[in-house]
Short mmCIF file of C-alpha atoms in Angstrom, two decimals:
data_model
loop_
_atom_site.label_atom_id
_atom_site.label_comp_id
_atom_site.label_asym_id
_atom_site.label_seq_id
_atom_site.Cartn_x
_atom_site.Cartn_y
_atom_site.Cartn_z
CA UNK A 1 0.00 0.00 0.00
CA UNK A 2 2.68 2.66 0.57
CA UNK A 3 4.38 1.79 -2.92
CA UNK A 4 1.16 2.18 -4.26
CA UNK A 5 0.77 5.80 -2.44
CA UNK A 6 4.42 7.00 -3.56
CA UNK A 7 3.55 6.33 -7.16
CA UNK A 8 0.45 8.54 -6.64
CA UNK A 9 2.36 11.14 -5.13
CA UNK A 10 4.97 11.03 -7.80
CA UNK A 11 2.32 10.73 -10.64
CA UNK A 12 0.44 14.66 -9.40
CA UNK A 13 4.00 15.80 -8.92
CA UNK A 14 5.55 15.03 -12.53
CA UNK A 15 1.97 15.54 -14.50
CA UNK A 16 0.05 18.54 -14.24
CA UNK A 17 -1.61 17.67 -17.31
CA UNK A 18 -2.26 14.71 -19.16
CA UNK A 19 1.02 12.84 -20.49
CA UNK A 20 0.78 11.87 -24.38
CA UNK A 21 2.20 8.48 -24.75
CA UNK A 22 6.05 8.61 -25.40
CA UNK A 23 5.86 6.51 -28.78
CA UNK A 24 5.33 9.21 -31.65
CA UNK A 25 5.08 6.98 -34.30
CA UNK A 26 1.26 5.79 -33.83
CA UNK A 27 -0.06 8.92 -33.27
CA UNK A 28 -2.90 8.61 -30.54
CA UNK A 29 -6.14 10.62 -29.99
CA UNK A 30 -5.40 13.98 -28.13
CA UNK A 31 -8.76 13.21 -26.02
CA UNK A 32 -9.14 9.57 -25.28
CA UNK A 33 -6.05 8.18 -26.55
CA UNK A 34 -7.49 5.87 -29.34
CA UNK A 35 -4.82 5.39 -32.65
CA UNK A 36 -5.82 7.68 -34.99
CA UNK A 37 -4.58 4.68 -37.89
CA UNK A 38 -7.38 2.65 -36.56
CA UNK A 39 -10.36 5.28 -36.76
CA UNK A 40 -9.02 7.07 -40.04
CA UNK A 41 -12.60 7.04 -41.51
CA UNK A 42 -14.01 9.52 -38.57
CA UNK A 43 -10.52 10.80 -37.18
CA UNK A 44 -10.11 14.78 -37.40
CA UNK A 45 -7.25 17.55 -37.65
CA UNK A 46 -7.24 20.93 -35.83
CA UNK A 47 -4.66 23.18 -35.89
CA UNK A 48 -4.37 25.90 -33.54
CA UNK A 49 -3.00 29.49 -34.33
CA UNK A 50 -0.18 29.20 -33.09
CA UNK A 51 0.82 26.26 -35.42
CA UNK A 52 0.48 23.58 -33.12
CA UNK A 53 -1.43 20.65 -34.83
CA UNK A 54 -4.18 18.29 -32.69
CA UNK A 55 -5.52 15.04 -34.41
CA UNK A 56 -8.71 13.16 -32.62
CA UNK A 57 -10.39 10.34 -33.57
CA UNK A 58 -13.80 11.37 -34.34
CA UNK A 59 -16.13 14.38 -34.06
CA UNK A 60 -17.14 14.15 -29.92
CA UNK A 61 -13.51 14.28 -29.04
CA UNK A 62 -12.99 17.10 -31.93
CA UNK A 63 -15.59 18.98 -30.17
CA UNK A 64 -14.07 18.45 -26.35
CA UNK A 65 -10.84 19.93 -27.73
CA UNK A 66 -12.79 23.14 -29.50
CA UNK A 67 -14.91 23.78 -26.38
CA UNK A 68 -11.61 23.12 -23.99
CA UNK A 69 -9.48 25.44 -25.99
CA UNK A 70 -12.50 28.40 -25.88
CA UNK A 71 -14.08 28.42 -29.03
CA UNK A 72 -13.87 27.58 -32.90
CA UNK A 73 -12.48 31.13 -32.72
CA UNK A 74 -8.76 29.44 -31.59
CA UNK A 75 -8.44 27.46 -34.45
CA UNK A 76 -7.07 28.87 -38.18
CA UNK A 77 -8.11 24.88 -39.72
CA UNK A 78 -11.01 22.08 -38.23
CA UNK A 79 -11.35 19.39 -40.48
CA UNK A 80 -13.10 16.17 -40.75
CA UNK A 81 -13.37 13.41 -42.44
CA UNK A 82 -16.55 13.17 -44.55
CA UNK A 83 -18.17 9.51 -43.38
CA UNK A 84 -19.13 8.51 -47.02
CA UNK A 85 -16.41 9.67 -49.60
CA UNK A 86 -13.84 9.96 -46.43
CA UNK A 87 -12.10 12.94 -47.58
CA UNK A 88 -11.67 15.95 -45.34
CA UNK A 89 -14.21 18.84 -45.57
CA UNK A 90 -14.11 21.88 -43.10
CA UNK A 91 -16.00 21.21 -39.83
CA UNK A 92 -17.39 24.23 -40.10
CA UNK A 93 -19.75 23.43 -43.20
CA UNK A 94 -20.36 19.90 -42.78
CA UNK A 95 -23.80 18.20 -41.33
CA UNK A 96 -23.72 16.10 -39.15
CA UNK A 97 -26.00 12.78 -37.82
CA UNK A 98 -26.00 12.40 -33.68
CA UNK A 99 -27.45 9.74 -31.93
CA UNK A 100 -27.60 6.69 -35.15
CA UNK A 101 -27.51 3.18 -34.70
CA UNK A 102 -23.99 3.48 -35.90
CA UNK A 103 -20.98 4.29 -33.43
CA UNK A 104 -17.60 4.75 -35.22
CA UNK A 105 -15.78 5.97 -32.44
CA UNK A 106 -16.85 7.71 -29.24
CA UNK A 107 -19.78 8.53 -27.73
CA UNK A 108 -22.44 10.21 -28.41
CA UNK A 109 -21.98 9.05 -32.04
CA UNK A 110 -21.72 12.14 -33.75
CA UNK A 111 -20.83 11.43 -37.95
CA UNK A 112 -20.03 14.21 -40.20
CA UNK A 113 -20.99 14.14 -43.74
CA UNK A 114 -20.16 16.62 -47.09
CA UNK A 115 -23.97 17.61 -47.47
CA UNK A 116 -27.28 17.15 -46.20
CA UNK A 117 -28.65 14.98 -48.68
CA UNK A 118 -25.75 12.53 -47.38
CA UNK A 119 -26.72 13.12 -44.03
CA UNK A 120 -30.57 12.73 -44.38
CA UNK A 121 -30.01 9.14 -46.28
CA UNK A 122 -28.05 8.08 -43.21
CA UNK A 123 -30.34 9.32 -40.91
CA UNK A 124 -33.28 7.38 -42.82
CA UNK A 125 -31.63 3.88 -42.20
CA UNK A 126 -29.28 4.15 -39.26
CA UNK A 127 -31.46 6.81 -37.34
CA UNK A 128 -30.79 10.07 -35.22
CA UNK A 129 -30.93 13.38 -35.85
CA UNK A 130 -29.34 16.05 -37.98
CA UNK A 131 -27.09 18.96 -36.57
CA UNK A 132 -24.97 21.69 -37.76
CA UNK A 133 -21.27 22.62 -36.17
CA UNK A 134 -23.17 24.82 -33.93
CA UNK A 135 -25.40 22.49 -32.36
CA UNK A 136 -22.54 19.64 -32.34
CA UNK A 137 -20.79 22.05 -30.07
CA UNK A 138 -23.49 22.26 -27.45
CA UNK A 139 -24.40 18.80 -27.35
CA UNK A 140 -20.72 17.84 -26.27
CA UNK A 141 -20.33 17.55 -22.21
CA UNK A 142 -16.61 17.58 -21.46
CA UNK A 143 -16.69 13.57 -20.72
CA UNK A 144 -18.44 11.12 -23.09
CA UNK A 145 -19.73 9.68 -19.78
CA UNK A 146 -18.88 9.87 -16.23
CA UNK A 147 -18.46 6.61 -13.49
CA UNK A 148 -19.53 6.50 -10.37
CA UNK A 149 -17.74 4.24 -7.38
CA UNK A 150 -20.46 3.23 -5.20
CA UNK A 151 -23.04 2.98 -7.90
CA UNK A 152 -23.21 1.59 -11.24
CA UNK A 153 -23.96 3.91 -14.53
CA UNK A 154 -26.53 3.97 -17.24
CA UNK A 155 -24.26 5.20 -19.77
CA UNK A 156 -22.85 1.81 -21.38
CA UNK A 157 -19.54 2.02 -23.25
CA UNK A 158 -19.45 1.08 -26.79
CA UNK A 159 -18.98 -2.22 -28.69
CA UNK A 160 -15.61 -3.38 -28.37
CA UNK A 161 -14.55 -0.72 -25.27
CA UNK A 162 -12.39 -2.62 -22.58
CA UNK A 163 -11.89 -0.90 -18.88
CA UNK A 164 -10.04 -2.79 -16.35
CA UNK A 165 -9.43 -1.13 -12.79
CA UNK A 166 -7.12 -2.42 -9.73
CA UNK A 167 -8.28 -0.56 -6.22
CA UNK A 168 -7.12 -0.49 -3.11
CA UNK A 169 -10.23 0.78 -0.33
CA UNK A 170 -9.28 0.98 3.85
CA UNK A 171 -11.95 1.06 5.88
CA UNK A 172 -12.45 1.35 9.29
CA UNK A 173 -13.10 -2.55 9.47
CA UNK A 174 -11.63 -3.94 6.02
CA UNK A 175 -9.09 -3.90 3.50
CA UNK A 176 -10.04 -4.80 0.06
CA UNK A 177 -7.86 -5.36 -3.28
CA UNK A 178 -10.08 -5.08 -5.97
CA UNK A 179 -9.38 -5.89 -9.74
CA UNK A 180 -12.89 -5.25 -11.65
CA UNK A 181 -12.94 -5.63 -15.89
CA UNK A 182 -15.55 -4.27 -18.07
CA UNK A 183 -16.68 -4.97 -22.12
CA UNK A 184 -19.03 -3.86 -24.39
CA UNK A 185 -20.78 -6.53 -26.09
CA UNK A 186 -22.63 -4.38 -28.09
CA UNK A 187 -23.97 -0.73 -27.99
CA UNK A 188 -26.50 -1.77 -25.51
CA UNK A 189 -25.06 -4.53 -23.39
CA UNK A 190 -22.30 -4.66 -21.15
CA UNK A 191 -20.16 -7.49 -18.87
CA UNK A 192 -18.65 -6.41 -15.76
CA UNK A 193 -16.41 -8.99 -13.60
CA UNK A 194 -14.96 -7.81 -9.99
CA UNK A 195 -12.54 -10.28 -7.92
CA UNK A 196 -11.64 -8.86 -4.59
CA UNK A 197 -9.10 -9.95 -1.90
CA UNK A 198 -10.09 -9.09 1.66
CA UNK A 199 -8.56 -8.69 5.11
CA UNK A 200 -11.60 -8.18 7.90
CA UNK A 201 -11.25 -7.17 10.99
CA UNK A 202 -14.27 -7.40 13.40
CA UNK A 203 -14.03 -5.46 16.81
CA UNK A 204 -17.33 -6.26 19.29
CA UNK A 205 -18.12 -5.51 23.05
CA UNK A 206 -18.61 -8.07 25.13
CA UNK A 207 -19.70 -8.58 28.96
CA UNK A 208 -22.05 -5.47 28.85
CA UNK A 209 -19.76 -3.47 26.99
CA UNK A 210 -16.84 -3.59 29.25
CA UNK A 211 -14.27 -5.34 27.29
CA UNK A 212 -13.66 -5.36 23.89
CA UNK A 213 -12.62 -8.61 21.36
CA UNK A 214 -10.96 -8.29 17.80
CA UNK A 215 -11.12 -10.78 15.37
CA UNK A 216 -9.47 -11.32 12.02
CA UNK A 217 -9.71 -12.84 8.81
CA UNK A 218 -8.68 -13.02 5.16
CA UNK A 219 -9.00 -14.21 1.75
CA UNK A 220 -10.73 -14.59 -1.71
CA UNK A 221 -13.98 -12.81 -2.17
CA UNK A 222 -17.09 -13.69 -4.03
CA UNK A 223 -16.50 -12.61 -7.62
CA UNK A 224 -19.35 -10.42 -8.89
CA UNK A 225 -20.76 -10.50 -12.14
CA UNK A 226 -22.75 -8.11 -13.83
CA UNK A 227 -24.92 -6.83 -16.96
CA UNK A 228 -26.30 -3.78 -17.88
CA UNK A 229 -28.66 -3.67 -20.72
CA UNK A 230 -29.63 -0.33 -22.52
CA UNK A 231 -33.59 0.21 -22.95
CA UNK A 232 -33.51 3.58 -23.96
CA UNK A 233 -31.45 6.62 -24.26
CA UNK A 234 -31.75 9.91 -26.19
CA UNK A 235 -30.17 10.87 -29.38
CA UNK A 236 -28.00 13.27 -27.62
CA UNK A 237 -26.72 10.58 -25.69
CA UNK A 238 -27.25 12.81 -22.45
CA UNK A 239 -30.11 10.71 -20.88
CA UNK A 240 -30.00 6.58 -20.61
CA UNK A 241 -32.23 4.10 -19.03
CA UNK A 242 -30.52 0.96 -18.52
CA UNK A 243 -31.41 -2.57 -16.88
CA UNK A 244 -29.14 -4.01 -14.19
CA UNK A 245 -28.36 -8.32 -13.56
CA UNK A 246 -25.99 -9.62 -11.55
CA UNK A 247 -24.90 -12.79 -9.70
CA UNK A 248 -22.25 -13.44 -7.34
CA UNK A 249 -19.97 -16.70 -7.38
CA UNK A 250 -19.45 -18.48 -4.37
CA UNK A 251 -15.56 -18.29 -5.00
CA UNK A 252 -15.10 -16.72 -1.18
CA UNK A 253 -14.27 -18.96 1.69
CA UNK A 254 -17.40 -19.20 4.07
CA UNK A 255 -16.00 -20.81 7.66
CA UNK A 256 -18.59 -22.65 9.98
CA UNK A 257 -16.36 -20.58 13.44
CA UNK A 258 -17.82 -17.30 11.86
CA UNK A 259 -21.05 -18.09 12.29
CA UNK A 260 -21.99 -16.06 14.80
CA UNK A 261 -19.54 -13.10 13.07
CA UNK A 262 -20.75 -12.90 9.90
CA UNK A 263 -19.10 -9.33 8.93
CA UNK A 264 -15.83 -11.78 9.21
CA UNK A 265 -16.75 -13.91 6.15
CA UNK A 266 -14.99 -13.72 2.79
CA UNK A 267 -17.20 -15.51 1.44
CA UNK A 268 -21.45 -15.90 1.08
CA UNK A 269 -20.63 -19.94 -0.28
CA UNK A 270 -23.78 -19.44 -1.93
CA UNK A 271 -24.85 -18.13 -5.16
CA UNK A 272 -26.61 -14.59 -4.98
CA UNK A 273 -28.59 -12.73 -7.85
CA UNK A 274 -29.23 -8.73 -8.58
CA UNK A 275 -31.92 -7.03 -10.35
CA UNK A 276 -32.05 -3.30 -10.46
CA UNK A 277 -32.56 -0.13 -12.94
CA UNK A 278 -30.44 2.37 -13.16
CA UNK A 279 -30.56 6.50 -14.69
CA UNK A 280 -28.41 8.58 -15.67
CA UNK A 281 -28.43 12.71 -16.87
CA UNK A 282 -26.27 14.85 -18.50
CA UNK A 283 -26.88 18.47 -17.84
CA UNK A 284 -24.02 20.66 -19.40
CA UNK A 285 -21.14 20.08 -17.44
CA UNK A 286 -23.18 17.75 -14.87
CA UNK A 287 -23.78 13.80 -14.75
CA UNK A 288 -26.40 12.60 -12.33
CA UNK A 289 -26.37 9.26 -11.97
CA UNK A 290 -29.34 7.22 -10.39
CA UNK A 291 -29.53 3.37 -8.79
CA UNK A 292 -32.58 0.93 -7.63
CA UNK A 293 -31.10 -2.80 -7.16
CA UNK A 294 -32.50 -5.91 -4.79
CA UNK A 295 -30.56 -9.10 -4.25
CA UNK A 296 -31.63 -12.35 -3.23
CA UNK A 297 -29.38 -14.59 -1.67
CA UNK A 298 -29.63 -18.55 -1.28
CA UNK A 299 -28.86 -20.91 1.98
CA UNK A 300 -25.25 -22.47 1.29
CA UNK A 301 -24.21 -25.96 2.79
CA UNK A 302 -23.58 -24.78 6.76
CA UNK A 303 -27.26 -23.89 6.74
CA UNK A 304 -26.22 -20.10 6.71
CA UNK A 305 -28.23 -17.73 4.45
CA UNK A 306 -27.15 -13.96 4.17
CA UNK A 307 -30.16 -11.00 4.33
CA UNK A 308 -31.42 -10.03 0.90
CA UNK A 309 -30.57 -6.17 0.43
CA UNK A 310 -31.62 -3.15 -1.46
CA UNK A 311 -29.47 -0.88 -2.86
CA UNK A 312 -30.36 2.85 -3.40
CA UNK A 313 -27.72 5.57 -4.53
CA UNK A 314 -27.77 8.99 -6.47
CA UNK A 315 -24.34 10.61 -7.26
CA UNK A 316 -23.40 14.25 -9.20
CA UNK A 317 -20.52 14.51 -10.86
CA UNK A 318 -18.96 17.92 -12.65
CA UNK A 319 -16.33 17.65 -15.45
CA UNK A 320 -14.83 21.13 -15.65
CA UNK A 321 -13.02 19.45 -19.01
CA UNK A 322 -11.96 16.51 -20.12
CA UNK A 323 -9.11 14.94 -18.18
CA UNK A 324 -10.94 16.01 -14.32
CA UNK A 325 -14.12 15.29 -12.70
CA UNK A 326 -15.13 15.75 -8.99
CA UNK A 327 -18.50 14.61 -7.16
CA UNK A 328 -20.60 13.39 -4.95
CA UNK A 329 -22.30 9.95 -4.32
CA UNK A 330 -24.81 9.16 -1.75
CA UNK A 331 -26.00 5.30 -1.21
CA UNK A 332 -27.92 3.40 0.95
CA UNK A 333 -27.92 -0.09 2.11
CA UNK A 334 -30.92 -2.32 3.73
CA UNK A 335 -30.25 -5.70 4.91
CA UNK A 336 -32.47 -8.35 5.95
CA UNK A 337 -31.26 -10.21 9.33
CA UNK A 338 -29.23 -13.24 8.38
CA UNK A 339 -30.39 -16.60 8.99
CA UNK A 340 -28.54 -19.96 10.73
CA UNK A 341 -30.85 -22.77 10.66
CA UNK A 342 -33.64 -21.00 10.48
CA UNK A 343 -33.10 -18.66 12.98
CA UNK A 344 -32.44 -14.90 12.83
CA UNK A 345 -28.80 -14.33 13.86
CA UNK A 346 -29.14 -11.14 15.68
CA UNK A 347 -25.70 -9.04 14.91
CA UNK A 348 -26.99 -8.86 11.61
CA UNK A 349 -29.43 -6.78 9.20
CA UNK A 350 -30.19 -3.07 9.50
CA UNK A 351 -29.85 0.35 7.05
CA UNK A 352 -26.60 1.76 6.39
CA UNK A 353 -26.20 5.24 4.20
CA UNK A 354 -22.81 6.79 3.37
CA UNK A 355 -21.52 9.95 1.80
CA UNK A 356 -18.72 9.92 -0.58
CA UNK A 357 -16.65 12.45 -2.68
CA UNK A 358 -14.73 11.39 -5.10
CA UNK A 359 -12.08 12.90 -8.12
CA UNK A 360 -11.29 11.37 -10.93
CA UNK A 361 -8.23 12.74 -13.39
CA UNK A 362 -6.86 11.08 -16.60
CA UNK A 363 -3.27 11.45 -16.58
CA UNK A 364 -1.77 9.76 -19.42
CA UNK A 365 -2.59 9.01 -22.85
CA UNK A 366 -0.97 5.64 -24.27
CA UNK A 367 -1.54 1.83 -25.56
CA UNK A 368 -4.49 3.46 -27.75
CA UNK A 369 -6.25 4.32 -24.54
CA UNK A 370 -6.17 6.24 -21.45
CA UNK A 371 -5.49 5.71 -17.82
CA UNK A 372 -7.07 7.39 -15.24
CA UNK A 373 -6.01 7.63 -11.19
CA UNK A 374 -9.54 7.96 -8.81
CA UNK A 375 -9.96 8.84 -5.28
CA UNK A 376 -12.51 8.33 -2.91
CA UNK A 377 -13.37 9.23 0.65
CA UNK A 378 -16.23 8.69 2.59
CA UNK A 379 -17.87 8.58 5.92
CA UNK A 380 -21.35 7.08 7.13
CA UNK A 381 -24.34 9.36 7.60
CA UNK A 382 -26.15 6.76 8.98
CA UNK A 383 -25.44 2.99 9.85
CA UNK A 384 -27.31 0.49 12.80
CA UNK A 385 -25.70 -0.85 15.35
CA UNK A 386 -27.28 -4.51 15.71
CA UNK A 387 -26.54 -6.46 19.01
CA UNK A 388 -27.08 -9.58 20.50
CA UNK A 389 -27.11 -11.24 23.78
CA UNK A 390 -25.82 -14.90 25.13
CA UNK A 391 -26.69 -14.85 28.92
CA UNK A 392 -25.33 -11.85 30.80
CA UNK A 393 -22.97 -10.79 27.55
CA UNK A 394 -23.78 -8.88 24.94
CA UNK A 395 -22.28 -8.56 21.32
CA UNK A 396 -22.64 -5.34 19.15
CA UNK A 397 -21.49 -4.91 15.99
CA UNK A 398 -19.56 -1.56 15.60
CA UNK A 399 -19.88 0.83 12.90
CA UNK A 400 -18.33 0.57 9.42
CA UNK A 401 -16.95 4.05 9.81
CA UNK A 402 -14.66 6.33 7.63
CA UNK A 403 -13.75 4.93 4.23
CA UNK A 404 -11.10 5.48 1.89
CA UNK A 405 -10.01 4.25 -1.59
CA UNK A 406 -7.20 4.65 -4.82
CA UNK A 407 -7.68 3.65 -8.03
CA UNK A 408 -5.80 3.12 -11.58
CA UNK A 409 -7.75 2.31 -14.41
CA UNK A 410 -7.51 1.58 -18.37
CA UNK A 411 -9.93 2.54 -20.90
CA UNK A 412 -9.68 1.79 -24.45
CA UNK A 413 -12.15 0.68 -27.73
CA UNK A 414 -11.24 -1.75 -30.15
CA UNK A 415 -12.17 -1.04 -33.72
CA UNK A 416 -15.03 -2.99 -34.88
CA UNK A 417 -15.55 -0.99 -38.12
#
């Protein structure tokens, strides 16, 4: 953990701004990172007045670099590459289709054509609507999409976009090492795997509250596996409605002397599913991301069946441009009472709600993606503290407490045109 925390350090003292990858001879996009060589059919060329020359690889990350640099009004040359004859036209004149069936490059699919008749037969079979460079400019937030930690997003990436994240979270009770992958499948569905390793510590009164015991334990977690499929989202790409499954593999160890500690177990050893819905909102520079979710758990072979729970969570994020974002995330957690045998086990079940912030800053360009460091900090704003008694002592559960986490992630989209 404190090699981990020196390369963060070192990382916001060397990079002020986002590093371009050191290999100039695949040129990479100035936005997102993508080779330009593999999106030559939407890539773009800007070149600023004072010479220097920006290439992208399509029209949304063409438009982040216009609106981050102040205007159209920077720029002596903006050109793109027309999607059906693929030579470059100004940006300036060309029309453009938002929102198609078709996405080339990033999101929201914005594809510039020579004239409107060009752009109107697209629009007919691929869908969308037409916009001029004016309109483009507005519909562009500074990110294509914003993540949030604690709750999951309604903005799916593209076909063929990988993300894989490694995370390191301290809590006031655990430890967890977290390695979580993502895919697009298609435009509208989306695989996400998470494998943790966890070291728990449990601290409980005992003997009417007079002494106190600390227990440990550590291992392989459950590894989570999820699916998000699009219903609906606007041609602007600025509003999605998505559907949420999930189950959780028993990989965790459960152990029968944890019984009557259950916040100790690395493991459920017993198959759990999710359903849930999630929302999420662009306005200008802000993301507001919304989360529903219930999951039902199953008994495993010691007789021992973990509380359903319902997940709730809202989160606001602002993207000032596009290489920083900073927010808020609120969640809350209700769990039914677990249950040995039967029998409610009492240090168990109840509502928990924390209150996160969180900053997010891409860093580096490179590898025809980008990678991006995240930090999170958070603190309960409300949690139960569930007890139980065995003769004249009495167990309660403490408080999960303050929360803090690192993360370095990888983002990049495979061609698939």
């Amino acid at each position: 953990m404190k090699r981990f925390l020196m390369f963060i350090v070192v990382l916001l003292l060397i990079a002020p701004q986002p590093i371009q990858a050191a290999n100039r001879t695949r040129p990479g996009c100035r936005v997102c990172g993508m080779y330009i060589d593999q999106y030559h059919n939407t890539s773009t060329q800007l070149t600023l007045k004072n010479g220097e020359k920006v290439e992208t690889c399509g029209v949304s990350c063409m438009l982040r670099v216009v609106n981050d640099e102040g205007g159209p009004d920077a720029f002596s040359s903006i050109m793109v590459h027309d999607w059906k004859s693929k030579a470059l036209i100004p940006a300036e004149t060309a029309t453009y289709v938002i929102g198609s069936r078709t996405v080339p490059d990033m999101i929201p699919n914005i594809i510039a054509f020579g004239t409107r008749a060009e752009a109107e037969n697209f629009r007919l079979k691929e869908g969308g609507q037409i916009i001029d460079f004016t309109q483009a400019l507005l519909s562009i937030s500074p990110m294509g999409m914003t993540i949030p930690t604690r709750i999951k997003t309604a903005v799916l990436p593209p076909k063929g976009a990988f993300g894989a994240g490694i995370s390191y979270m301290n809590m006031t009770m655990d430890k967890v090492k977290l390695l979580m992958v993502n895919y697009g499948l298609t435009d509208n569905l989306a695989l996400g795997v998470a494998s943790s390793y966890l070291e728990k510590k449990m601290e409980v009164y005992k003997m009417g509250g007079k002494q106190t015991e600390t227990q440990r334990n550590s291992g392989f977690g459950d590894i989570n596996i999820t699916v998000r499929y699009n219903l609906w989202k606007n041609v602007f790409y600025s509003k999605f409605f998505s559907l949420l499954a999930g189950t959780t593999l028993p990989t965790g160890d459960f152990r029968e002397k944890y019984i009557s500690m259950p916040g100790l177990q690395t493991g459920a050893g017993a198959l759990a599913f999710t359903g849930g819905l999630l929302f999420s909102n662009r306005y200008r520079n802000f993301w507001f991301h919304y989360l529903a979710s219930y999951t039902a758990r199953f008994e495993n072979s010691d007789n021992y069946r973990f509380g359903d729970t319902a997940h709730m969570g809202a989160a606001v994020h602002y993207t000032p441009n596009y290489d920083l974002m900073a927010g808020l995330e609120l969640d809350a957690v209700y769990c039914a009472k677990d249950k040995y045998r039967g029998e409610n086990v009492g240090n168990t079940g109840g509502l928990q709600t924390n209150l996160a912030g969180v900053v997010d800053w891409k860093f580096i360009t490179a590898y025809g993606g980008n990678f991006s460091l995240r930090l999170t900090a958070g603190m309960p704003v409300y949690e139960d503290f569930n007890h139980y008694s065995m003769g004249t002592a009495e167990k309660v559960k403490l408080g999960g407490g303050y929360f803090g986490s690192a993360m370095i992630s990888f983002k990049r989209r495979f061609p698939v045109f």
